Each structure stands twice: as C-alpha cells, then as structure tokens.
Amino acid sequence: MSSMDIAAENRFKVLIYTLIALDFIFAFISLQWSYFGHDRVLNWVGEGALFPLNYYFIYSYAAYFITLVIYLGLYNYKKWARPALLWLWLFDSVITPFSGIYVFSGFEMMIFKITLILTGLLIGLVYFSELTKNFGR
C-alpha cells in the first residue's frame, strides 16, 4: 500500500469520526434546546406533519442509530454500508417534506449544514475515489 493510499484512508477515517461526533452533538443539542428558553417556538415543531409528532421522534432516533451503524460499516469497508448510506439519505430526503415544520437554533443549523456537506463528501469518496476498491474485499 502506498503512502498516498494510507493518507487517503486516514482522511476517510477522520471524516467518519467527524460525522459521528457531529451526529452526537446534533442529537444532544436537539434534546437540550428547550432548556435555552425556546419553548414557545418549539410548540410549532411538527405542525402540518403527515404523521403524528411521536412518529417523527421515533424515526429521528432510529435514523441516528442506523446512521451510526452505517458509519461503522463504512469505517470497516463493509460492502453493504455504501448502498445503505445512499438509501438512508434518499429515504430521509423523500420523507422530510411530510414531517411538518422544523425548528432549529442557529447552532443546530450550523451543525446540520456541516453534516450535510461532509456526508456528500463521504458519498463521493465511497463511490468515486480510489477508496471504492476497498469495499470489494
């Protein structure tokens, strides 16, 4: 394995560590946000949703867990993890319009946007870089 391959793998693994950390930060901040005095605004969360709000929360935490499993699969170059990541993000994109109103703090939105950009980078790396060959082992 060349030093270029090792460097690319190290950057890939740092990216996965970063995404895991951002997901934990986002989940923690989402749980704590009502303590920052925003309860009045939080009453709008889920307004206009196709499904009751409790289904949204169940889905959100299931998606966090599934995403963590997928990241661990990608870290270990499991073949199933590449399509699982893609399908989870496609599914999430399709159901988001039916989830009603979202309310994010500025900090949550910053974490969310960084996570979206880094996830796009991750999808690009696992499908269109030299790391692709590692998933065929």
mmCIF file of N, CA and C in Angstrom:
data_model
loop_
_atom_site.group_PDB
_atom_site.id
_atom_site.type_symbol
_atom_site.label_atom_id
_atom_site.label_comp_id
_atom_site.label_asym_id
_atom_site.label_seq_id
_atom_site.Cartn_x
_atom_site.Cartn_y
_atom_site.Cartn_z
ATOM 1 N N MET A 1 0.855 -1.188 0.000
ATOM 2 C CA MET A 1 0.000 0.000 0.000
ATOM 3 C C MET A 1 0.891 1.238 0.000
ATOM 4 N N SER A 2 0.624 2.144 -0.888
ATOM 5 C CA SER A 2 1.452 3.343 -0.994
ATOM 6 C C SER A 2 1.099 4.352 0.089
ATOM 7 N N SER A 3 1.992 5.324 0.273
ATOM 8 C CA SER A 3 1.736 6.351 1.281
ATOM 9 C C SER A 3 0.526 7.199 0.899
ATOM 10 N N MET A 4 0.257 7.325 -0.410
ATOM 11 C CA MET A 4 -0.927 8.057 -0.868
ATOM 12 C C MET A 4 -2.197 7.339 -0.430
ATOM 13 N N ASP A 5 -2.205 5.999 -0.554
ATOM 14 C CA ASP A 5 -3.360 5.218 -0.139
ATOM 15 C C ASP A 5 -3.582 5.326 1.368
ATOM 16 N N ILE A 6 -2.504 5.291 2.123
ATOM 17 C CA ILE A 6 -2.605 5.387 3.585
ATOM 18 C C ILE A 6 -3.131 6.762 3.976
ATOM 19 N N ALA A 7 -2.645 7.810 3.327
ATOM 20 C CA ALA A 7 -3.114 9.164 3.624
ATOM 21 C C ALA A 7 -4.599 9.309 3.296
ATOM 22 N N ALA A 8 -5.024 8.756 2.160
ATOM 23 C CA ALA A 8 -6.440 8.828 1.780
ATOM 24 C C ALA A 8 -7.305 8.065 2.785
ATOM 25 N N GLU A 9 -6.839 6.902 3.206
ATOM 26 C CA GLU A 9 -7.596 6.130 4.197
ATOM 27 C C GLU A 9 -7.675 6.867 5.528
ATOM 28 N N ASN A 10 -6.586 7.510 5.925
ATOM 29 C CA ASN A 10 -6.599 8.257 7.182
ATOM 30 C C ASN A 10 -7.580 9.424 7.116
ATOM 31 N N ARG A 11 -7.595 10.148 5.992
ATOM 32 C CA ARG A 11 -8.559 11.255 5.840
ATOM 33 C C ARG A 11 -9.993 10.719 5.845
ATOM 34 N N PHE A 12 -10.210 9.579 5.204
ATOM 35 C CA PHE A 12 -11.525 8.951 5.180
ATOM 36 C C PHE A 12 -11.985 8.608 6.596
ATOM 37 N N LYS A 13 -11.110 8.039 7.387
ATOM 38 C CA LYS A 13 -11.469 7.649 8.756
ATOM 39 C C LYS A 13 -11.684 8.869 9.650
ATOM 40 N N VAL A 14 -10.899 9.920 9.449
ATOM 41 C CA VAL A 14 -11.117 11.163 10.196
ATOM 42 C C VAL A 14 -12.474 11.754 9.832
ATOM 43 N N LEU A 15 -12.845 11.678 8.557
ATOM 44 C CA LEU A 15 -14.157 12.156 8.121
ATOM 45 C C LEU A 15 -15.273 11.391 8.831
ATOM 46 N N ILE A 16 -15.133 10.088 8.935
ATOM 47 C CA ILE A 16 -16.151 9.287 9.619
ATOM 48 C C ILE A 16 -16.207 9.644 11.101
ATOM 49 N N TYR A 17 -15.051 9.789 11.755
ATOM 50 C CA TYR A 17 -15.028 10.210 13.168
ATOM 51 C C TYR A 17 -15.727 11.556 13.345
ATOM 52 N N THR A 18 -15.453 12.472 12.415
ATOM 53 C CA THR A 18 -16.055 13.810 12.488
ATOM 54 C C THR A 18 -17.571 13.730 12.342
ATOM 55 N N LEU A 19 -18.056 12.933 11.404
ATOM 56 C CA LEU A 19 -19.504 12.799 11.212
ATOM 57 C C LEU A 19 -20.174 12.159 12.427
ATOM 58 N N ILE A 20 -19.528 11.178 13.027
ATOM 59 C CA ILE A 20 -20.087 10.563 14.241
ATOM 60 C C ILE A 20 -20.168 11.604 15.358
ATOM 61 N N ALA A 21 -19.107 12.376 15.534
ATOM 62 C CA ALA A 21 -19.104 13.415 16.574
ATOM 63 C C ALA A 21 -20.187 14.460 16.312
ATOM 64 N N LEU A 22 -20.326 14.893 15.061
ATOM 65 C CA LEU A 22 -21.352 15.884 14.725
ATOM 66 C C LEU A 22 -22.758 15.344 14.964
ATOM 67 N N ASP A 23 -22.988 14.071 14.661
ATOM 68 C CA ASP A 23 -24.300 13.478 14.920
ATOM 69 C C ASP A 23 -24.610 13.460 16.410
ATOM 70 N N PHE A 24 -23.630 13.126 17.233
ATOM 71 C CA PHE A 24 -23.848 13.141 18.679
ATOM 72 C C PHE A 24 -24.094 14.558 19.190
ATOM 73 N N ILE A 25 -23.343 15.519 18.686
ATOM 74 C CA ILE A 25 -23.551 16.912 19.086
ATOM 75 C C ILE A 25 -24.943 17.367 18.683
ATOM 76 N N PHE A 26 -25.339 17.070 17.456
ATOM 77 C CA PHE A 26 -26.663 17.480 16.974
ATOM 78 C C PHE A 26 -27.778 16.855 17.812
ATOM 79 N N ALA A 27 -27.654 15.566 18.116
ATOM 80 C CA ALA A 27 -28.676 14.890 18.919
ATOM 81 C C ALA A 27 -28.723 15.481 20.330
ATOM 82 N N PHE A 28 -27.571 15.747 20.926
ATOM 83 C CA PHE A 28 -27.532 16.293 22.281
ATOM 84 C C PHE A 28 -28.111 17.700 22.326
ATOM 85 N N ILE A 29 -27.714 18.549 21.383
ATOM 86 C CA ILE A 29 -28.224 19.918 21.344
ATOM 87 C C ILE A 29 -29.728 19.914 21.115
ATOM 88 N N SER A 30 -30.208 19.009 20.247
ATOM 89 C CA SER A 30 -31.653 18.928 19.997
ATOM 90 C C SER A 30 -32.411 18.588 21.264
ATOM 91 N N LEU A 31 -31.843 17.723 22.096
ATOM 92 C CA LEU A 31 -32.503 17.356 23.351
ATOM 93 C C LEU A 31 -32.464 18.491 24.359
ATOM 94 N N GLN A 32 -31.414 19.294 24.345
ATOM 95 C CA GLN A 32 -31.216 20.335 25.343
ATOM 96 C C GLN A 32 -31.796 21.683 24.946
ATOM 97 N N TRP A 33 -32.205 21.843 23.702
ATOM 98 C CA TRP A 33 -32.578 23.155 23.197
ATOM 99 C C TRP A 33 -33.732 23.780 23.966
ATOM 100 N N SER A 34 -34.658 22.964 24.441
ATOM 101 C CA SER A 34 -35.800 23.538 25.159
ATOM 102 C C SER A 34 -35.352 24.207 26.456
ATOM 103 N N TYR A 35 -34.182 23.855 26.941
ATOM 104 C CA TYR A 35 -33.685 24.479 28.163
ATOM 105 C C TYR A 35 -33.089 25.856 27.915
ATOM 106 N N PHE A 36 -32.945 26.240 26.656
ATOM 107 C CA PHE A 36 -32.384 27.535 26.324
ATOM 108 C C PHE A 36 -33.458 28.614 26.216
ATOM 109 N N GLY A 37 -34.679 28.331 26.655
ATOM 110 C CA GLY A 37 -35.737 29.319 26.666
ATOM 111 C C GLY A 37 -36.503 29.444 25.360
ATOM 112 N N HIS A 38 -36.513 28.414 24.539
ATOM 113 C CA HIS A 38 -37.182 28.465 23.248
ATOM 114 C C HIS A 38 -38.463 27.625 23.223
ATOM 115 N N ASP A 39 -39.060 27.384 24.363
ATOM 116 C CA ASP A 39 -40.230 26.522 24.430
ATOM 117 C C ASP A 39 -41.389 27.036 23.580
ATOM 118 N N ARG A 40 -41.554 28.346 23.519
ATOM 119 C CA ARG A 40 -42.651 28.924 22.739
ATOM 120 C C ARG A 40 -42.515 28.571 21.260
ATOM 121 N N VAL A 41 -41.315 28.645 20.736
ATOM 122 C CA VAL A 41 -41.070 28.333 19.330
ATOM 123 C C VAL A 41 -41.189 26.832 19.089
ATOM 124 N N LEU A 42 -40.761 26.038 20.059
ATOM 125 C CA LEU A 42 -40.793 24.587 19.897
ATOM 126 C C LEU A 42 -42.216 24.043 19.781
ATOM 127 N N ASN A 43 -43.206 24.797 20.197
ATOM 128 C CA ASN A 43 -44.591 24.351 20.055
ATOM 129 C C ASN A 43 -44.988 24.182 18.589
ATOM 130 N N TRP A 44 -44.247 24.791 17.671
ATOM 131 C CA TRP A 44 -44.554 24.686 16.246
ATOM 132 C C TRP A 44 -43.962 23.438 15.607
ATOM 133 N N VAL A 45 -43.045 22.756 16.281
ATOM 134 C CA VAL A 45 -42.390 21.579 15.694
ATOM 135 C C VAL A 45 -43.434 20.528 15.339
ATOM 136 N N GLY A 46 -43.385 20.067 14.102
ATOM 137 C CA GLY A 46 -44.309 19.040 13.645
ATOM 138 C C GLY A 46 -45.633 19.566 13.127
ATOM 139 N N GLU A 47 -45.858 20.863 13.200
ATOM 140 C CA GLU A 47 -47.101 21.454 12.698
ATOM 141 C C GLU A 47 -47.222 21.162 11.207
ATOM 142 N N GLY A 48 -48.346 20.611 10.801
ATOM 143 C CA GLY A 48 -48.580 20.283 9.408
ATOM 144 C C GLY A 48 -47.977 18.955 8.969
ATOM 145 N N ALA A 49 -47.513 18.154 9.911
ATOM 146 C CA ALA A 49 -46.896 16.870 9.567
ATOM 147 C C ALA A 49 -47.949 15.867 9.115
ATOM 148 N N LEU A 50 -47.541 14.979 8.238
ATOM 149 C CA LEU A 50 -48.422 13.924 7.754
ATOM 150 C C LEU A 50 -48.667 12.881 8.849
ATOM 151 N N PHE A 51 -47.657 12.653 9.667
ATOM 152 C CA PHE A 51 -47.744 11.682 10.758
ATOM 153 C C PHE A 51 -47.656 12.403 12.095
ATOM 154 N N PRO A 52 -48.174 11.807 13.162
ATOM 155 C CA PRO A 52 -48.069 12.439 14.479
ATOM 156 C C PRO A 52 -46.605 12.652 14.874
ATOM 157 N N LEU A 53 -46.371 13.649 15.715
ATOM 158 C CA LEU A 53 -45.028 14.047 16.103
ATOM 159 C C LEU A 53 -44.231 12.912 16.740
ATOM 160 N N ASN A 54 -44.887 12.048 17.527
ATOM 161 C CA ASN A 54 -44.135 10.978 18.184
ATOM 162 C C ASN A 54 -43.529 10.009 17.164
ATOM 163 N N TYR A 55 -44.158 9.833 16.001
ATOM 164 C CA TYR A 55 -43.555 9.001 14.955
ATOM 165 C C TYR A 55 -42.289 9.656 14.420
ATOM 166 N N TYR A 56 -42.304 10.975 14.305
ATOM 167 C CA TYR A 56 -41.126 11.692 13.831
ATOM 168 C C TYR A 56 -39.958 11.486 14.795
ATOM 169 N N PHE A 57 -40.206 11.586 16.089
ATOM 170 C CA PHE A 57 -39.124 11.409 17.059
ATOM 171 C C PHE A 57 -38.602 9.974 17.049
ATOM 172 N N ILE A 58 -39.500 9.012 16.910
ATOM 173 C CA ILE A 58 -39.067 7.615 16.814
ATOM 174 C C ILE A 58 -38.192 7.433 15.580
ATOM 175 N N TYR A 59 -38.626 7.985 14.442
ATOM 176 C CA TYR A 59 -37.844 7.885 13.216
ATOM 177 C C TYR A 59 -36.485 8.571 13.385
ATOM 178 N N SER A 60 -36.473 9.755 13.994
ATOM 179 C CA SER A 60 -35.223 10.502 14.137
ATOM 180 C C SER A 60 -34.176 9.708 14.903
ATOM 181 N N TYR A 61 -34.582 9.135 16.026
ATOM 182 C CA TYR A 61 -33.595 8.400 16.825
ATOM 183 C C TYR A 61 -33.248 7.060 16.186
ATOM 184 N N ALA A 62 -34.164 6.453 15.477
ATOM 185 C CA ALA A 62 -33.838 5.237 14.720
ATOM 186 C C ALA A 62 -32.840 5.590 13.616
ATOM 187 N N ALA A 63 -33.047 6.727 12.951
ATOM 188 C CA ALA A 63 -32.135 7.155 11.881
ATOM 189 C C ALA A 63 -30.746 7.456 12.442
ATOM 190 N N TYR A 64 -30.664 8.065 13.635
ATOM 191 C CA TYR A 64 -29.359 8.302 14.271
ATOM 192 C C TYR A 64 -28.638 6.977 14.503
ATOM 193 N N PHE A 65 -29.354 6.000 15.026
ATOM 194 C CA PHE A 65 -28.743 4.694 15.312
ATOM 195 C C PHE A 65 -28.311 4.000 14.009
ATOM 196 N N ILE A 66 -29.187 3.996 13.017
ATOM 197 C CA ILE A 66 -28.872 3.359 11.736
ATOM 198 C C ILE A 66 -27.676 4.055 11.079
ATOM 199 N N THR A 67 -27.636 5.379 11.147
ATOM 200 C CA THR A 67 -26.519 6.129 10.582
ATOM 201 C C THR A 67 -25.211 5.757 11.267
ATOM 202 N N LEU A 68 -25.234 5.622 12.577
ATOM 203 C CA LEU A 68 -24.042 5.214 13.317
ATOM 204 C C LEU A 68 -23.571 3.834 12.863
ATOM 205 N N VAL A 69 -24.498 2.891 12.702
ATOM 206 C CA VAL A 69 -24.151 1.544 12.222
ATOM 207 C C VAL A 69 -23.551 1.622 10.813
ATOM 208 N N ILE A 70 -24.136 2.449 9.962
ATOM 209 C CA ILE A 70 -23.614 2.609 8.597
ATOM 210 C C ILE A 70 -22.201 3.205 8.627
ATOM 211 N N TYR A 71 -21.984 4.232 9.449
ATOM 212 C CA TYR A 71 -20.646 4.823 9.555
ATOM 213 C C TYR A 71 -19.626 3.784 10.009
ATOM 214 N N LEU A 72 -20.001 2.962 10.961
ATOM 215 C CA LEU A 72 -19.086 1.914 11.421
ATOM 216 C C LEU A 72 -18.826 0.894 10.316
ATOM 217 N N GLY A 73 -19.853 0.586 9.531
ATOM 218 C CA GLY A 73 -19.667 -0.298 8.384
ATOM 219 C C GLY A 73 -18.741 0.303 7.348
ATOM 220 N N LEU A 74 -18.895 1.595 7.073
ATOM 221 C CA LEU A 74 -18.008 2.270 6.129
ATOM 222 C C LEU A 74 -16.576 2.289 6.656
ATOM 223 N N TYR A 75 -16.428 2.547 7.933
ATOM 224 C CA TYR A 75 -15.099 2.576 8.558
ATOM 225 C C TYR A 75 -14.378 1.246 8.355
ATOM 226 N N ASN A 76 -15.137 0.164 8.403
ATOM 227 C CA ASN A 76 -14.572 -1.182 8.235
ATOM 228 C C ASN A 76 -14.690 -1.701 6.803
ATOM 229 N N TYR A 77 -15.023 -0.824 5.870
ATOM 230 C CA TYR A 77 -15.123 -1.137 4.440
ATOM 231 C C TYR A 77 -16.082 -2.281 4.148
ATOM 232 N N LYS A 78 -17.227 -2.288 4.812
ATOM 233 C CA LYS A 78 -18.251 -3.304 4.545
ATOM 234 C C LYS A 78 -19.004 -2.919 3.276
ATOM 235 N N LYS A 79 -19.193 -3.893 2.415
ATOM 236 C CA LYS A 79 -19.818 -3.654 1.107
ATOM 237 C C LYS A 79 -21.248 -3.114 1.243
ATOM 238 N N TRP A 80 -22.009 -3.582 2.221
ATOM 239 C CA TRP A 80 -23.401 -3.182 2.409
ATOM 240 C C TRP A 80 -23.540 -1.726 2.847
ATOM 241 N N ALA A 81 -22.490 -1.157 3.425
ATOM 242 C CA ALA A 81 -22.598 0.180 4.010
ATOM 243 C C ALA A 81 -22.737 1.280 2.957
ATOM 244 N N ARG A 82 -22.123 1.098 1.788
ATOM 245 C CA ARG A 82 -22.231 2.125 0.745
ATOM 246 C C ARG A 82 -23.671 2.319 0.278
ATOM 247 N N PRO A 83 -24.348 1.267 -0.193
ATOM 248 C CA PRO A 83 -25.734 1.494 -0.614
ATOM 249 C C PRO A 83 -26.649 1.844 0.560
ATOM 250 N N ALA A 84 -26.337 1.356 1.751
ATOM 251 C CA ALA A 84 -27.174 1.685 2.921
ATOM 252 C C ALA A 84 -27.140 3.181 3.204
ATOM 253 N N LEU A 85 -25.961 3.794 3.123
ATOM 254 C CA LEU A 85 -25.847 5.240 3.338
ATOM 255 C C LEU A 85 -26.645 6.001 2.289
ATOM 256 N N LEU A 86 -26.478 5.604 1.046
ATOM 257 C CA LEU A 86 -27.186 6.279 -0.035
ATOM 258 C C LEU A 86 -28.699 6.145 0.110
ATOM 259 N N TRP A 87 -29.190 4.942 0.378
ATOM 260 C CA TRP A 87 -30.626 4.722 0.518
ATOM 261 C C TRP A 87 -31.201 5.432 1.735
ATOM 262 N N LEU A 88 -30.461 5.476 2.838
ATOM 263 C CA LEU A 88 -30.956 6.188 4.023
ATOM 264 C C LEU A 88 -31.120 7.676 3.720
ATOM 265 N N TRP A 89 -30.137 8.281 3.065
ATOM 266 C CA TRP A 89 -30.226 9.700 2.753
ATOM 267 C C TRP A 89 -31.300 9.990 1.708
ATOM 268 N N LEU A 90 -31.474 9.091 0.753
ATOM 269 C CA LEU A 90 -32.563 9.276 -0.215
ATOM 270 C C LEU A 90 -33.927 9.161 0.474
ATOM 271 N N PHE A 91 -34.095 8.157 1.320
ATOM 272 C CA PHE A 91 -35.346 7.972 2.047
ATOM 273 C C PHE A 91 -35.633 9.183 2.929
ATOM 274 N N ASP A 92 -34.621 9.648 3.641
ATOM 275 C CA ASP A 92 -34.803 10.799 4.511
ATOM 276 C C ASP A 92 -35.193 12.039 3.708
ATOM 277 N N SER A 93 -34.594 12.201 2.537
ATOM 278 C CA SER A 93 -34.928 13.346 1.687
ATOM 279 C C SER A 93 -36.369 13.287 1.190
ATOM 280 N N VAL A 94 -36.866 12.080 0.933
ATOM 281 C CA VAL A 94 -38.235 11.923 0.442
ATOM 282 C C VAL A 94 -39.258 12.189 1.549
ATOM 283 N N ILE A 95 -38.992 11.738 2.773
ATOM 284 C CA ILE A 95 -39.995 11.913 3.831
ATOM 285 C C ILE A 95 -39.932 13.270 4.532
ATOM 286 N N THR A 96 -38.838 13.999 4.361
ATOM 287 C CA THR A 96 -38.693 15.285 5.049
ATOM 288 C C THR A 96 -39.844 16.254 4.764
ATOM 289 N N PRO A 97 -40.315 16.395 3.538
ATOM 290 C CA PRO A 97 -41.417 17.340 3.313
ATOM 291 C C PRO A 97 -42.714 16.984 4.054
ATOM 292 N N PHE A 98 -42.850 15.733 4.461
ATOM 293 C CA PHE A 98 -44.063 15.296 5.152
ATOM 294 C C PHE A 98 -43.931 15.356 6.675
ATOM 295 N N SER A 99 -42.802 15.888 7.164
ATOM 296 C CA SER A 99 -42.529 15.908 8.600
ATOM 297 C C SER A 99 -42.994 17.176 9.283
ATOM 298 N N GLY A 100 -43.568 18.101 8.544
ATOM 299 C CA GLY A 100 -44.047 19.335 9.152
ATOM 300 C C GLY A 100 -42.923 20.338 9.350
ATOM 301 N N ILE A 101 -43.178 21.279 10.242
ATOM 302 C CA ILE A 101 -42.241 22.373 10.487
ATOM 303 C C ILE A 101 -41.083 21.896 11.356
ATOM 304 N N TYR A 102 -39.892 22.295 10.977
ATOM 305 C CA TYR A 102 -38.690 22.065 11.784
ATOM 306 C C TYR A 102 -38.313 23.374 12.458
ATOM 307 N N VAL A 103 -37.813 23.301 13.673
ATOM 308 C CA VAL A 103 -37.316 24.477 14.372
ATOM 309 C C VAL A 103 -35.904 24.157 14.842
ATOM 310 N N PHE A 104 -34.924 24.904 14.315
ATOM 311 C CA PHE A 104 -33.531 24.723 14.700
ATOM 312 C C PHE A 104 -32.986 26.015 15.285
ATOM 313 N N SER A 105 -32.112 25.882 16.265
ATOM 314 C CA SER A 105 -31.353 27.047 16.710
ATOM 315 C C SER A 105 -30.291 27.326 15.652
ATOM 316 N N GLY A 106 -29.652 28.461 15.733
ATOM 317 C CA GLY A 106 -28.584 28.780 14.784
ATOM 318 C C GLY A 106 -27.446 27.775 14.868
ATOM 319 N N PHE A 107 -27.098 27.353 16.081
ATOM 320 C CA PHE A 107 -26.020 26.381 16.268
ATOM 321 C C PHE A 107 -26.408 25.034 15.672
ATOM 322 N N GLU A 108 -27.656 24.603 15.893
ATOM 323 C CA GLU A 108 -28.124 23.350 15.300
ATOM 324 C C GLU A 108 -28.060 23.405 13.779
ATOM 325 N N MET A 109 -28.472 24.515 13.214
ATOM 326 C CA MET A 109 -28.462 24.660 11.764
ATOM 327 C C MET A 109 -27.039 24.616 11.227
ATOM 328 N N MET A 110 -26.097 25.228 11.943
ATOM 329 C CA MET A 110 -24.702 25.181 11.527
ATOM 330 C C MET A 110 -24.199 23.732 11.509
ATOM 331 N N ILE A 111 -24.464 22.980 12.578
ATOM 332 C CA ILE A 111 -24.049 21.576 12.655
ATOM 333 C C ILE A 111 -24.715 20.773 11.537
ATOM 334 N N PHE A 112 -26.005 21.022 11.311
ATOM 335 C CA PHE A 112 -26.755 20.316 10.275
ATOM 336 C C PHE A 112 -26.151 20.558 8.891
ATOM 337 N N LYS A 113 -25.835 21.810 8.572
ATOM 338 C CA LYS A 113 -25.268 22.133 7.257
ATOM 339 C C LYS A 113 -23.891 21.517 7.074
ATOM 340 N N ILE A 114 -23.059 21.577 8.100
ATOM 341 C CA ILE A 114 -21.731 20.962 8.015
ATOM 342 C C ILE A 114 -21.873 19.458 7.807
ATOM 343 N N THR A 115 -22.816 18.846 8.520
ATOM 344 C CA THR A 115 -23.041 17.405 8.381
ATOM 345 C C THR A 115 -23.495 17.058 6.966
ATOM 346 N N LEU A 116 -24.390 17.855 6.392
ATOM 347 C CA LEU A 116 -24.840 17.597 5.023
ATOM 348 C C LEU A 116 -23.680 17.674 4.024
ATOM 349 N N ILE A 117 -22.854 18.691 4.165
ATOM 350 C CA ILE A 117 -21.717 18.844 3.256
ATOM 351 C C ILE A 117 -20.758 17.673 3.405
ATOM 352 N N LEU A 118 -20.435 17.312 4.642
ATOM 353 C CA LEU A 118 -19.491 16.216 4.877
ATOM 354 C C LEU A 118 -20.068 14.861 4.448
ATOM 355 N N THR A 119 -21.379 14.687 4.586
ATOM 356 C CA THR A 119 -21.992 13.443 4.124
ATOM 357 C C THR A 119 -21.937 13.358 2.603
ATOM 358 N N GLY A 120 -22.137 14.481 1.927
ATOM 359 C CA GLY A 120 -21.978 14.499 0.471
ATOM 360 C C GLY A 120 -20.556 14.142 0.078
ATOM 361 N N LEU A 121 -19.586 14.660 0.812
ATOM 362 C CA LEU A 121 -18.193 14.314 0.566
ATOM 363 C C LEU A 121 -17.966 12.822 0.801
ATOM 364 N N LEU A 122 -18.546 12.290 1.870
ATOM 365 C CA LEU A 122 -18.405 10.863 2.174
ATOM 366 C C LEU A 122 -18.993 9.998 1.062
ATOM 367 N N ILE A 123 -20.174 10.346 0.579
ATOM 368 C CA ILE A 123 -20.792 9.592 -0.518
ATOM 369 C C ILE A 123 -19.902 9.657 -1.754
ATOM 370 N N GLY A 124 -19.356 10.834 -2.037
ATOM 371 C CA GLY A 124 -18.443 10.960 -3.166
ATOM 372 C C GLY A 124 -17.206 10.086 -3.009
ATOM 373 N N LEU A 125 -16.661 10.052 -1.816
ATOM 374 C CA LEU A 125 -15.457 9.241 -1.577
ATOM 375 C C LEU A 125 -15.724 7.750 -1.721
ATOM 376 N N VAL A 126 -16.845 7.280 -1.184
ATOM 377 C CA VAL A 126 -17.080 5.828 -1.206
ATOM 378 C C VAL A 126 -17.533 5.332 -2.579
ATOM 379 N N TYR A 127 -17.977 6.245 -3.450
ATOM 380 C CA TYR A 127 -18.400 5.831 -4.789
ATOM 381 C C TYR A 127 -17.445 6.251 -5.907
ATOM 382 N N PHE A 128 -16.685 7.325 -5.719
ATOM 383 C CA PHE A 128 -15.931 7.882 -6.838
ATOM 384 C C PHE A 128 -14.453 8.134 -6.550
ATOM 385 N N SER A 129 -13.875 7.476 -5.578
ATOM 386 C CA SER A 129 -12.453 7.664 -5.288
ATOM 387 C C SER A 129 -11.741 6.322 -5.306
ATOM 388 N N GLU A 130 -10.445 6.377 -5.091
ATOM 389 C CA GLU A 130 -9.671 5.134 -5.040
ATOM 390 C C GLU A 130 -10.066 4.254 -3.860
ATOM 391 N N LEU A 131 -10.781 4.810 -2.892
ATOM 392 C CA LEU A 131 -11.238 4.022 -1.746
ATOM 393 C C LEU A 131 -12.312 3.019 -2.142
ATOM 394 N N THR A 132 -12.942 3.228 -3.302
ATOM 395 C CA THR A 132 -14.001 2.326 -3.774
ATOM 396 C C THR A 132 -13.540 0.879 -3.826
ATOM 397 N N LYS A 133 -12.306 0.665 -4.225
ATOM 398 C CA LYS A 133 -11.805 -0.713 -4.351
ATOM 399 C C LYS A 133 -11.746 -1.439 -3.006
ATOM 400 N N ASN A 134 -11.643 -0.687 -1.909
ATOM 401 C CA ASN A 134 -11.587 -1.314 -0.585
ATOM 402 C C ASN A 134 -12.916 -1.956 -0.172
ATOM 403 N N PHE A 135 -14.000 -1.522 -0.804
ATOM 404 C CA PHE A 135 -15.316 -2.074 -0.442
ATOM 405 C C PHE A 135 -15.623 -3.370 -1.171
ATOM 406 N N GLY A 136 -14.760 -3.774 -2.078
ATOM 407 C CA GLY A 136 -14.971 -5.024 -2.800
ATOM 408 C C GLY A 136 -14.268 -6.205 -2.163
ATOM 409 N N ARG A 137 -13.529 -5.948 -1.080
ATOM 410 C CA ARG A 137 -12.765 -7.040 -0.469
ATOM 411 C C ARG A 137 -13.649 -7.991 0.274
#
